[in-house]
GROMACS .gro file of C-alpha atoms in nm:
model
  357
    1MET     CA    1   0.203  -4.111  -9.430
    2SER     CA    2  -0.007  -4.348  -9.643
    3ASP     CA    3  -0.250  -4.567  -9.451
    4THR     CA    4  -0.178  -4.875  -9.666
    5SER     CA    5   0.052  -5.174  -9.629
    6HIS     CA    6   0.215  -5.363  -9.907
    7GLY     CA    7   0.141  -5.737  -9.961
    8THR     CA    8   0.267  -6.001 -10.194
    9GLY     CA    9   0.292  -5.916 -10.569
   10GLY     CA   10   0.289  -5.545 -10.504
   11LEU     CA   11  -0.073  -5.547 -10.376
   12THR     CA   12  -0.170  -5.303 -10.112
   13PHE     CA   13  -0.419  -5.304  -9.825
   14ASP     CA   14  -0.620  -4.996  -9.758
   15LYS     CA   15  -0.706  -4.983  -9.378
   16SER     CA   16  -0.980  -4.730  -9.453
   17LYS     CA   17  -1.176  -5.002  -9.629
   18ARG     CA   18  -1.170  -5.239  -9.345
   19GLN     CA   19  -1.509  -5.309  -9.187
   20TRP     CA   20  -1.636  -5.474  -8.872
   21PRO     CA   21  -1.815  -5.809  -8.913
   22ASN     CA   22  -2.182  -5.726  -8.956
   23GLU     CA   23  -2.265  -5.977  -8.681
   24LEU     CA   24  -2.083  -5.757  -8.426
   25ASN     CA   25  -2.302  -5.461  -8.532
   26VAL     CA   26  -2.613  -5.673  -8.471
   27LEU     CA   27  -2.476  -5.799  -8.136
   28ALA     CA   28  -2.410  -5.446  -8.034
   29ALA     CA   29  -2.774  -5.362  -8.125
   30LEU     CA   30  -2.887  -5.654  -7.903
   31PHE     CA   31  -2.695  -5.518  -7.598
   32LEU     CA   32  -2.819  -5.169  -7.666
   33ILE     CA   33  -3.183  -5.292  -7.664
   34ILE     CA   34  -3.112  -5.487  -7.343
   35GLY     CA   35  -2.965  -5.176  -7.186
   36ILE     CA   36  -3.272  -4.968  -7.286
   37PHE     CA   37  -3.514  -5.221  -7.129
   38GLU     CA   38  -3.301  -5.238  -6.815
   39VAL     CA   39  -3.315  -4.866  -6.776
   40LEU     CA   40  -3.683  -4.845  -6.850
   41GLY     CA   41  -3.746  -5.140  -6.608
   42ALA     CA   42  -3.552  -4.965  -6.333
   43ILE     CA   43  -3.750  -4.640  -6.382
   44PHE     CA   44  -4.108  -4.768  -6.437
   45VAL     CA   45  -4.112  -5.117  -6.287
   46GLY     CA   46  -3.839  -5.117  -6.027
   47GLN     CA   47  -3.702  -5.438  -6.157
   48SER     CA   48  -3.439  -5.574  -6.395
   49LEU     CA   49  -3.538  -5.744  -6.722
   50LEU     CA   50  -3.267  -6.014  -6.741
   51PHE     CA   51  -3.099  -5.995  -6.397
   52ASP     CA   52  -3.215  -6.125  -6.054
   53SER     CA   53  -3.278  -5.812  -5.853
   54ASN     CA   54  -3.471  -5.990  -5.577
   55ASP     CA   55  -3.236  -6.286  -5.490
   56ARG     CA   56  -3.486  -6.537  -5.613
   57PHE     CA   57  -3.226  -6.756  -5.813
   58ASP     CA   58  -2.889  -6.906  -5.749
   59SER     CA   59  -2.739  -6.702  -6.044
   60ILE     CA   60  -2.730  -6.336  -6.117
   61PHE     CA   61  -2.976  -6.378  -6.402
   62ASN     CA   62  -3.355  -6.414  -6.411
   63GLU     CA   63  -3.339  -6.766  -6.541
   64GLN     CA   64  -3.717  -6.796  -6.594
   65ARG     CA   65  -3.737  -6.493  -6.815
   66LEU     CA   66  -3.418  -6.602  -7.011
   67ARG     CA   67  -3.578  -6.941  -7.061
   68ILE     CA   68  -3.907  -6.787  -7.186
   69ILE     CA   69  -3.722  -6.557  -7.430
   70ILE     CA   70  -3.526  -6.827  -7.597
   71ILE     CA   71  -3.817  -7.081  -7.597
   72GLN     CA   72  -4.056  -6.836  -7.762
   73VAL     CA   73  -3.810  -6.758  -8.053
   74ALA     CA   74  -3.680  -7.111  -8.100
   75ILE     CA   75  -3.965  -7.242  -8.323
   76VAL     CA   76  -3.986  -6.940  -8.547
   77GLY     CA   77  -3.607  -6.927  -8.534
   78ILE     CA   78  -3.591  -7.271  -8.700
   79ILE     CA   79  -3.809  -7.125  -8.987
   80ALA     CA   80  -3.583  -6.832  -9.006
   81LEU     CA   81  -3.280  -7.049  -9.071
   82GLY     CA   82  -3.441  -7.162  -9.395
   83VAL     CA   83  -3.567  -6.822  -9.487
   84THR     CA   84  -3.221  -6.682  -9.438
   85GLN     CA   85  -3.086  -6.917  -9.706
   86VAL     CA   86  -3.378  -6.821  -9.939
   87ILE     CA   87  -3.313  -6.448  -9.892
   88ILE     CA   88  -2.944  -6.487  -9.946
   89THR     CA   89  -3.027  -6.617 -10.301
   90ALA     CA   90  -3.216  -6.284 -10.346
   91GLY     CA   91  -3.550  -6.473 -10.304
   92ILE     CA   92  -3.825  -6.454 -10.042
   93ASP     CA   93  -4.056  -6.709  -9.882
   94LEU     CA   94  -4.388  -6.603  -9.764
   95SER     CA   95  -4.535  -6.951  -9.732
   96SER     CA   96  -4.348  -7.089  -9.436
   97GLY     CA   97  -4.610  -6.993  -9.173
   98SER     CA   98  -4.890  -7.146  -9.376
   99VAL     CA   99  -4.680  -7.456  -9.456
  100LEU     CA  100  -4.629  -7.495  -9.088
  101GLY     CA  101  -5.008  -7.483  -9.039
  102ALA     CA  102  -5.084  -7.741  -9.298
  103THR     CA  103  -4.802  -7.969  -9.192
  104ALA     CA  104  -4.909  -7.940  -8.825
  105MET     CA  105  -5.259  -8.078  -8.907
  106ILE     CA  106  -5.122  -8.360  -9.130
  107ALA     CA  107  -4.839  -8.466  -8.905
  108MET     CA  108  -5.046  -8.467  -8.587
  109SER     CA  109  -5.302  -8.691  -8.765
  110PHE     CA  110  -5.032  -8.961  -8.783
  111ALA     CA  111  -4.917  -8.904  -8.423
  112GLN     CA  112  -5.251  -8.972  -8.252
  113VAL     CA  113  -5.332  -9.241  -7.985
  114SER     CA  114  -5.616  -9.480  -8.036
  115VAL     CA  115  -5.761  -9.458  -7.683
  116VAL     CA  116  -5.817  -9.153  -7.455
  117ASN     CA  117  -5.928  -9.212  -7.093
  118GLY     CA  118  -6.043  -9.569  -7.185
  119ASN     CA  119  -6.258  -9.450  -7.491
  120PRO     CA  120  -6.179  -9.431  -7.864
  121ASN     CA  121  -6.005  -9.105  -7.950
  122PRO     CA  122  -6.278  -8.862  -8.028
  123LYS     CA  123  -6.029  -8.650  -8.240
  124ALA     CA  124  -5.899  -8.937  -8.449
  125ILE     CA  125  -5.875  -8.857  -8.817
  126PHE     CA  126  -5.786  -9.204  -8.946
  127SER     CA  127  -5.888  -9.553  -8.862
  128PRO     CA  128  -5.723  -9.749  -8.581
  129ALA     CA  129  -5.473  -9.897  -8.826
  130PHE     CA  130  -5.309  -9.552  -8.850
  131LEU     CA  131  -5.305  -9.472  -8.476
  132ASP     CA  132  -5.041  -9.541  -8.216
  133LEU     CA  133  -4.777  -9.529  -8.491
  134PRO     CA  134  -4.405  -9.520  -8.407
  135VAL     CA  135  -4.288  -9.154  -8.355
  136ILE     CA  136  -4.073  -9.164  -8.670
  137VAL     CA  137  -4.375  -9.180  -8.888
  138PRO     CA  138  -4.523  -8.836  -8.804
  139ILE     CA  139  -4.188  -8.691  -8.805
  140PHE     CA  140  -4.121  -8.815  -9.160
  141VAL     CA  141  -4.461  -8.711  -9.277
  142GLY     CA  142  -4.404  -8.353  -9.131
  143LEU     CA  143  -4.064  -8.326  -9.291
  144GLY     CA  144  -4.204  -8.464  -9.620
  145CYS     CA  145  -4.488  -8.220  -9.632
  146GLY     CA  146  -4.251  -7.937  -9.580
  147ILE     CA  147  -4.000  -8.056  -9.841
  148LEU     CA  148  -4.281  -8.111 -10.097
  149ALA     CA  149  -4.411  -7.758 -10.047
  150GLY     CA  150  -4.053  -7.618 -10.076
  151ILE     CA  151  -3.984  -7.812 -10.396
  152ILE     CA  152  -4.304  -7.670 -10.549
  153ASN     CA  153  -4.189  -7.318 -10.453
  154GLY     CA  154  -3.848  -7.383 -10.594
  155ILE     CA  155  -3.977  -7.520 -10.927
  156LEU     CA  156  -4.209  -7.220 -10.963
  157VAL     CA  157  -3.924  -6.979 -10.897
  158ALA     CA  158  -3.636  -7.153 -11.086
  159TYR     CA  159  -3.811  -7.307 -11.383
  160SER     CA  160  -4.130  -7.111 -11.432
  161ARG     CA  161  -3.936  -6.788 -11.351
  162ILE     CA  162  -4.230  -6.673 -11.142
  163PRO     CA  163  -4.114  -6.402 -10.900
  164PRO     CA  164  -4.047  -6.555 -10.556
  165PHE     CA  165  -4.301  -6.318 -10.405
  166ILE     CA  166  -4.587  -6.438 -10.620
  167ALA     CA  167  -4.488  -6.810 -10.613
  168THR     CA  168  -4.461  -6.824 -10.233
  169LEU     CA  169  -4.768  -6.603 -10.188
  170GLY     CA  170  -4.967  -6.858 -10.392
  171MET     CA  171  -4.821  -7.144 -10.173
  172MET     CA  172  -4.909  -6.946  -9.859
  173LEU     CA  173  -5.277  -6.928  -9.962
  174PHE     CA  174  -5.288  -7.282 -10.086
  175ALA     CA  175  -5.129  -7.427  -9.766
  176ARG     CA  176  -5.355  -7.230  -9.532
  177GLY     CA  177  -5.646  -7.374  -9.728
  178VAL     CA  178  -5.521  -7.717  -9.685
  179ALA     CA  179  -5.475  -7.657  -9.312
  180GLN     CA  180  -5.845  -7.563  -9.287
  181TRP     CA  181  -5.967  -7.841  -9.520
  182TRP     CA  182  -5.774  -8.130  -9.351
  183SER     CA  183  -6.012  -8.176  -9.059
  184SER     CA  184  -6.278  -7.934  -9.160
  185GLY     CA  185  -6.114  -7.679  -8.931
  186ASN     CA  186  -6.133  -7.903  -8.622
  187PRO     CA  187  -5.836  -7.924  -8.385
  188VAL     CA  188  -5.635  -8.252  -8.409
  189SER     CA  189  -5.524  -8.356  -8.059
  190PHE     CA  190  -5.406  -8.650  -7.832
  191PRO     CA  191  -5.064  -8.739  -7.955
  192THR     CA  192  -4.862  -9.034  -7.840
  193GLU     CA  193  -4.625  -8.994  -7.540
  194SER     CA  194  -4.314  -9.030  -7.760
  195TYR     CA  195  -4.430  -8.763  -7.996
  196ALA     CA  196  -4.504  -8.527  -7.705
  197LYS     CA  197  -4.150  -8.553  -7.584
  198ILE     CA  198  -4.017  -8.379  -7.904
  199GLY     CA  199  -4.115  -8.040  -7.800
  200ALA     CA  200  -4.104  -8.085  -7.417
  201GLY     CA  201  -3.900  -7.861  -7.200
  202MET     CA  202  -3.597  -7.701  -7.372
  203MET     CA  203  -3.591  -7.935  -7.664
  204PRO     CA  204  -3.705  -7.665  -7.906
  205VAL     CA  205  -3.413  -7.453  -7.808
  206ILE     CA  206  -3.164  -7.742  -7.834
  207ILE     CA  207  -3.289  -7.840  -8.185
  208PHE     CA  208  -3.277  -7.470  -8.286
  209LEU     CA  209  -2.921  -7.415  -8.172
  210ALA     CA  210  -2.809  -7.750  -8.313
  211LEU     CA  211  -2.955  -7.661  -8.656
  212ALA     CA  212  -2.802  -7.310  -8.636
  213VAL     CA  213  -2.450  -7.459  -8.582
  214LEU     CA  214  -2.511  -7.702  -8.862
  215PHE     CA  215  -2.620  -7.451  -9.116
  216HIS     CA  216  -2.351  -7.202  -9.011
  217LEU     CA  217  -2.097  -7.473  -9.104
  218VAL     CA  218  -2.281  -7.556  -9.424
  219MET     CA  219  -2.310  -7.198  -9.537
  220ASN     CA  220  -1.949  -7.119  -9.474
  221TYR     CA  221  -1.754  -7.436  -9.552
  222THR     CA  222  -1.949  -7.630  -9.813
  223ILE     CA  223  -1.999  -7.592 -10.192
  224TYR     CA  224  -2.372  -7.555 -10.113
  225GLY     CA  225  -2.306  -7.239  -9.916
  226LYS     CA  226  -2.071  -7.095 -10.172
  227HIS     CA  227  -2.322  -7.152 -10.448
  228THR     CA  228  -2.598  -6.991 -10.247
  229TYR     CA  229  -2.398  -6.675 -10.191
  230ALA     CA  230  -2.287  -6.673 -10.548
  231ILE     CA  231  -2.638  -6.692 -10.684
  232GLY     CA  232  -2.757  -6.407 -10.465
  233SER     CA  233  -2.461  -6.189 -10.545
  234ASN     CA  234  -2.492  -6.231 -10.922
  235GLU     CA  235  -2.713  -6.495 -11.074
  236ALA     CA  236  -2.588  -6.444 -11.426
  237ALA     CA  237  -2.221  -6.477 -11.321
  238ALA     CA  238  -2.308  -6.784 -11.119
  239ARG     CA  239  -2.458  -6.937 -11.439
  240MET     CA  240  -2.155  -6.850 -11.634
  241SER     CA  241  -1.934  -7.013 -11.368
  242GLY     CA  242  -2.105  -7.338 -11.416
  243ILE     CA  243  -2.350  -7.345 -11.123
  244ASN     CA  244  -2.676  -7.516 -11.197
  245VAL     CA  245  -2.881  -7.230 -11.069
  246PRO     CA  246  -3.239  -7.378 -11.114
  247ARG     CA  247  -3.142  -7.703 -10.940
  248HIS     CA  248  -2.982  -7.524 -10.653
  249LEU     CA  249  -3.276  -7.291 -10.599
  250VAL     CA  250  -3.502  -7.582 -10.572
  251LEU     CA  251  -3.273  -7.733 -10.316
  252VAL     CA  252  -3.267  -7.410 -10.112
  253TYR     CA  253  -3.644  -7.376 -10.109
  254ALA     CA  254  -3.681  -7.752 -10.030
  255ILE     CA  255  -3.456  -7.701  -9.720
  256ALA     CA  256  -3.664  -7.396  -9.617
  257GLY     CA  257  -3.979  -7.606  -9.652
  258MET     CA  258  -3.828  -7.894  -9.457
  259LEU     CA  259  -3.735  -7.657  -9.168
  260ALA     CA  260  -4.094  -7.530  -9.177
  261GLY     CA  261  -4.217  -7.888  -9.153
  262LEU     CA  262  -3.990  -7.966  -8.858
  263SER     CA  263  -4.118  -7.648  -8.684
  264ALA     CA  264  -4.463  -7.784  -8.729
  265VAL     CA  265  -4.371  -8.109  -8.562
  266ILE     CA  266  -4.202  -7.932  -8.266
  267LEU     CA  267  -4.491  -7.688  -8.217
  268THR     CA  268  -4.761  -7.950  -8.226
  269SER     CA  269  -4.558  -8.165  -7.992
  270LYS     CA  270  -4.509  -7.876  -7.749
  271ASN     CA  271  -4.879  -7.772  -7.755
  272LEU     CA  272  -5.015  -8.138  -7.769
  273THR     CA  273  -5.259  -8.026  -8.050
  274ALA     CA  274  -5.275  -7.897  -8.395
  275GLN     CA  275  -5.497  -7.614  -8.523
  276SER     CA  276  -5.553  -7.474  -8.867
  277GLY     CA  277  -5.452  -7.121  -8.757
  278MET     CA  278  -5.103  -7.230  -8.641
  279GLY     CA  279  -4.818  -7.048  -8.784
  280LEU     CA  280  -5.008  -6.730  -8.873
  281SER     CA  281  -4.763  -6.450  -8.949
  282TYR     CA  282  -4.467  -6.676  -8.867
  283GLU     CA  283  -4.322  -6.613  -9.205
  284LEU     CA  284  -4.311  -6.235  -9.133
  285ASP     CA  285  -4.143  -6.301  -8.805
  286ALA     CA  286  -3.888  -6.524  -8.962
  287ILE     CA  287  -3.815  -6.270  -9.234
  288ALA     CA  288  -3.786  -6.007  -8.968
  289MET     CA  289  -3.529  -6.213  -8.773
  290ALA     CA  290  -3.316  -6.257  -9.089
  291VAL     CA  291  -3.344  -5.884  -9.191
  292ILE     CA  292  -3.269  -5.756  -8.837
  293GLY     CA  293  -2.984  -6.003  -8.833
  294GLY     CA  294  -2.820  -5.836  -9.130
  295VAL     CA  295  -2.930  -6.051  -9.415
  296SER     CA  296  -2.965  -5.831  -9.723
  297LEU     CA  297  -3.304  -5.849  -9.901
  298PHE     CA  298  -3.107  -5.782 -10.218
  299GLY     CA  299  -2.924  -6.115 -10.186
  300GLY     CA  300  -2.563  -6.229 -10.155
  301ARG     CA  301  -2.504  -6.108  -9.791
  302GLY     CA  302  -2.600  -6.237  -9.446
  303SER     CA  303  -2.528  -6.514  -9.207
  304ILE     CA  304  -2.679  -6.775  -8.979
  305ILE     CA  305  -2.514  -6.622  -8.673
  306GLY     CA  306  -2.677  -6.285  -8.759
  307THR     CA  307  -3.024  -6.446  -8.793
  308VAL     CA  308  -2.980  -6.616  -8.451
  309ILE     CA  309  -2.893  -6.272  -8.290
  310GLY     CA  310  -3.184  -6.126  -8.477
  311ALA     CA  311  -3.413  -6.387  -8.323
  312LEU     CA  312  -3.285  -6.297  -7.981
  313ILE     CA  313  -3.351  -5.923  -8.051
  314ILE     CA  314  -3.713  -6.002  -8.128
  315GLY     CA  315  -3.735  -6.220  -7.818
  316VAL     CA  316  -3.586  -5.945  -7.598
  317ILE     CA  317  -3.830  -5.687  -7.749
  318THR     CA  318  -4.130  -5.920  -7.700
  319SER     CA  319  -4.032  -6.001  -7.346
  320GLY     CA  320  -3.943  -5.647  -7.271
  321PHE     CA  321  -4.279  -5.498  -7.377
  322THR     CA  322  -4.456  -5.760  -7.164
  323PHE     CA  323  -4.225  -5.675  -6.873
  324LEU     CA  324  -4.310  -5.318  -6.906
  325ARG     CA  325  -4.684  -5.401  -6.937
  326LEU     CA  326  -4.718  -5.230  -7.278
  327GLY     CA  327  -4.966  -5.347  -7.540
  328ALA     CA  328  -4.865  -5.580  -7.816
  329PHE     CA  329  -4.945  -5.312  -8.074
  330TYR     CA  330  -4.651  -5.106  -7.953
  331GLN     CA  331  -4.428  -5.411  -8.002
  332GLU     CA  332  -4.542  -5.434  -8.359
  333MET     CA  333  -4.485  -5.067  -8.436
  334VAL     CA  334  -4.134  -5.084  -8.290
  335LEU     CA  335  -4.047  -5.399  -8.490
  336GLY     CA  336  -4.176  -5.235  -8.799
  337CYS     CA  337  -3.950  -4.935  -8.748
  338ILE     CA  338  -3.659  -5.162  -8.675
  339ILE     CA  339  -3.710  -5.362  -8.998
  340VAL     CA  340  -3.737  -5.055  -9.208
  341GLY     CA  341  -3.433  -4.905  -9.030
  342ALA     CA  342  -3.235  -5.235  -9.097
  343VAL     CA  343  -3.322  -5.234  -9.466
  344ALA     CA  344  -3.232  -4.859  -9.494
  345LEU     CA  345  -2.899  -4.921  -9.314
  346ASP     CA  346  -2.828  -5.212  -9.557
  347GLN     CA  347  -2.879  -4.992  -9.863
  348TRP     CA  348  -2.664  -4.724  -9.715
  349GLN     CA  349  -2.381  -4.968  -9.637
  350GLN     CA  350  -2.404  -5.100  -9.999
  351LYS     CA  351  -2.389  -4.759 -10.146
  352ARG     CA  352  -2.104  -4.664  -9.915
  353ALA     CA  353  -1.909  -4.982 -10.012
  354ALA     CA  354  -1.970  -4.913 -10.385
  355ALA     CA  355  -1.828  -4.562 -10.346
  356LYS     CA  356  -1.518  -4.686 -10.181
  357ALA     CA  357  -1.459  -4.957 -10.442
   0.00000   0.00000   0.00000
C-alpha cells in the first residue's frame, strides 16, 4: 500500500519525507545533556545539577543554579540573536565581541557620575558637563555605536563584495583597538544609579527573552524575515524576485551591531565598570549558540528558538563542568566537538534532503 495521500489538484504527500522540526532535535539534545550531567553528578558528586536534592528550596529545582545558568548566557544570547540573522543570510559576524568591548568603554563614559564619596570622579573621561546625564543618553550612545559598526560591516559585505569573514574580521581588530585607545586601556567606572539598574538582578534575562520573542515573530511573520531567509537560501534568486539584497544585508548587519551595543550597555551596567577586554571571544560563543541551535552556516535555515535552546545548552555545559569540578579546558574541548558535530550533522541532513527531493 502506498504511503502517500492525495491532496487538491492531484498532488500527493509522501509521509517518508516528513521531518521533525529541527528545534525539537535541539531540545532533545538539551535534555540528553542534562541527563548526562545528572547521572555524572549522582555518581561523582552525590548531588543533582538542576534539582534540589537536599531540601534547600521550596521547589524541586535548584533555583540558584538555574538562575546562574540563564544569567550567564543572557548577555551573549542577545548577541547570538543578531548573529543568527547574519548567518541565515549565509554571512558571518566575527566582530560582535570587539564591538561590545568598544561600545562598553564609550557608553560607560556617558553614564558616569560627577562625584564619588564626596570627591570628583577619579575615572571621569569627560568634563563635568557630560557627567550625571540622563540614562537614555548612554543607552542611545551604546546602540548608536553598535549600529554604526554594523552598518560599516554591511556596506563592506553588500556593496564592496568583501567576504563577510574578512570584513567582520577587520572590524573585530579595529573595534578592539578603539576599546584600548578610548581611555588608554584604563577602566571606566562609577555609573549613575539609573544606569546600574539596567543590568541588575534578572533584567538581562528578561531583556534577552523579550528580544527572543520579538525576533522570533519578526523572522517568521514579517517581510524582513522572509527576505532574510530568501537571501540565505539563494541570493541570485532573491535578486531576481525583486529583493534589494545589498540594502537588506546592511539592515541585517546593523541589527546585529545594535544588539552587540545593547549587550555592552547591559554588561557594563551589571558589572558597574567597563574594561577594554570585555567581550573577548563573545563572538565565538554567539556563533556556537546559533550553530548548536541548528542554524546552518550555509544560510537559509535556522530559527531564533533554536538559538535560544543552543544558548541554554552552552549554559548547562558550562555550569555542569563547574558542578563536576572539571577544568574549563575540558569544557572548551567538548564545545568544540559539539560545534563540529552540529555542522557535520547539518551537512548530512542537507545531503539527505537533496537525495529525497
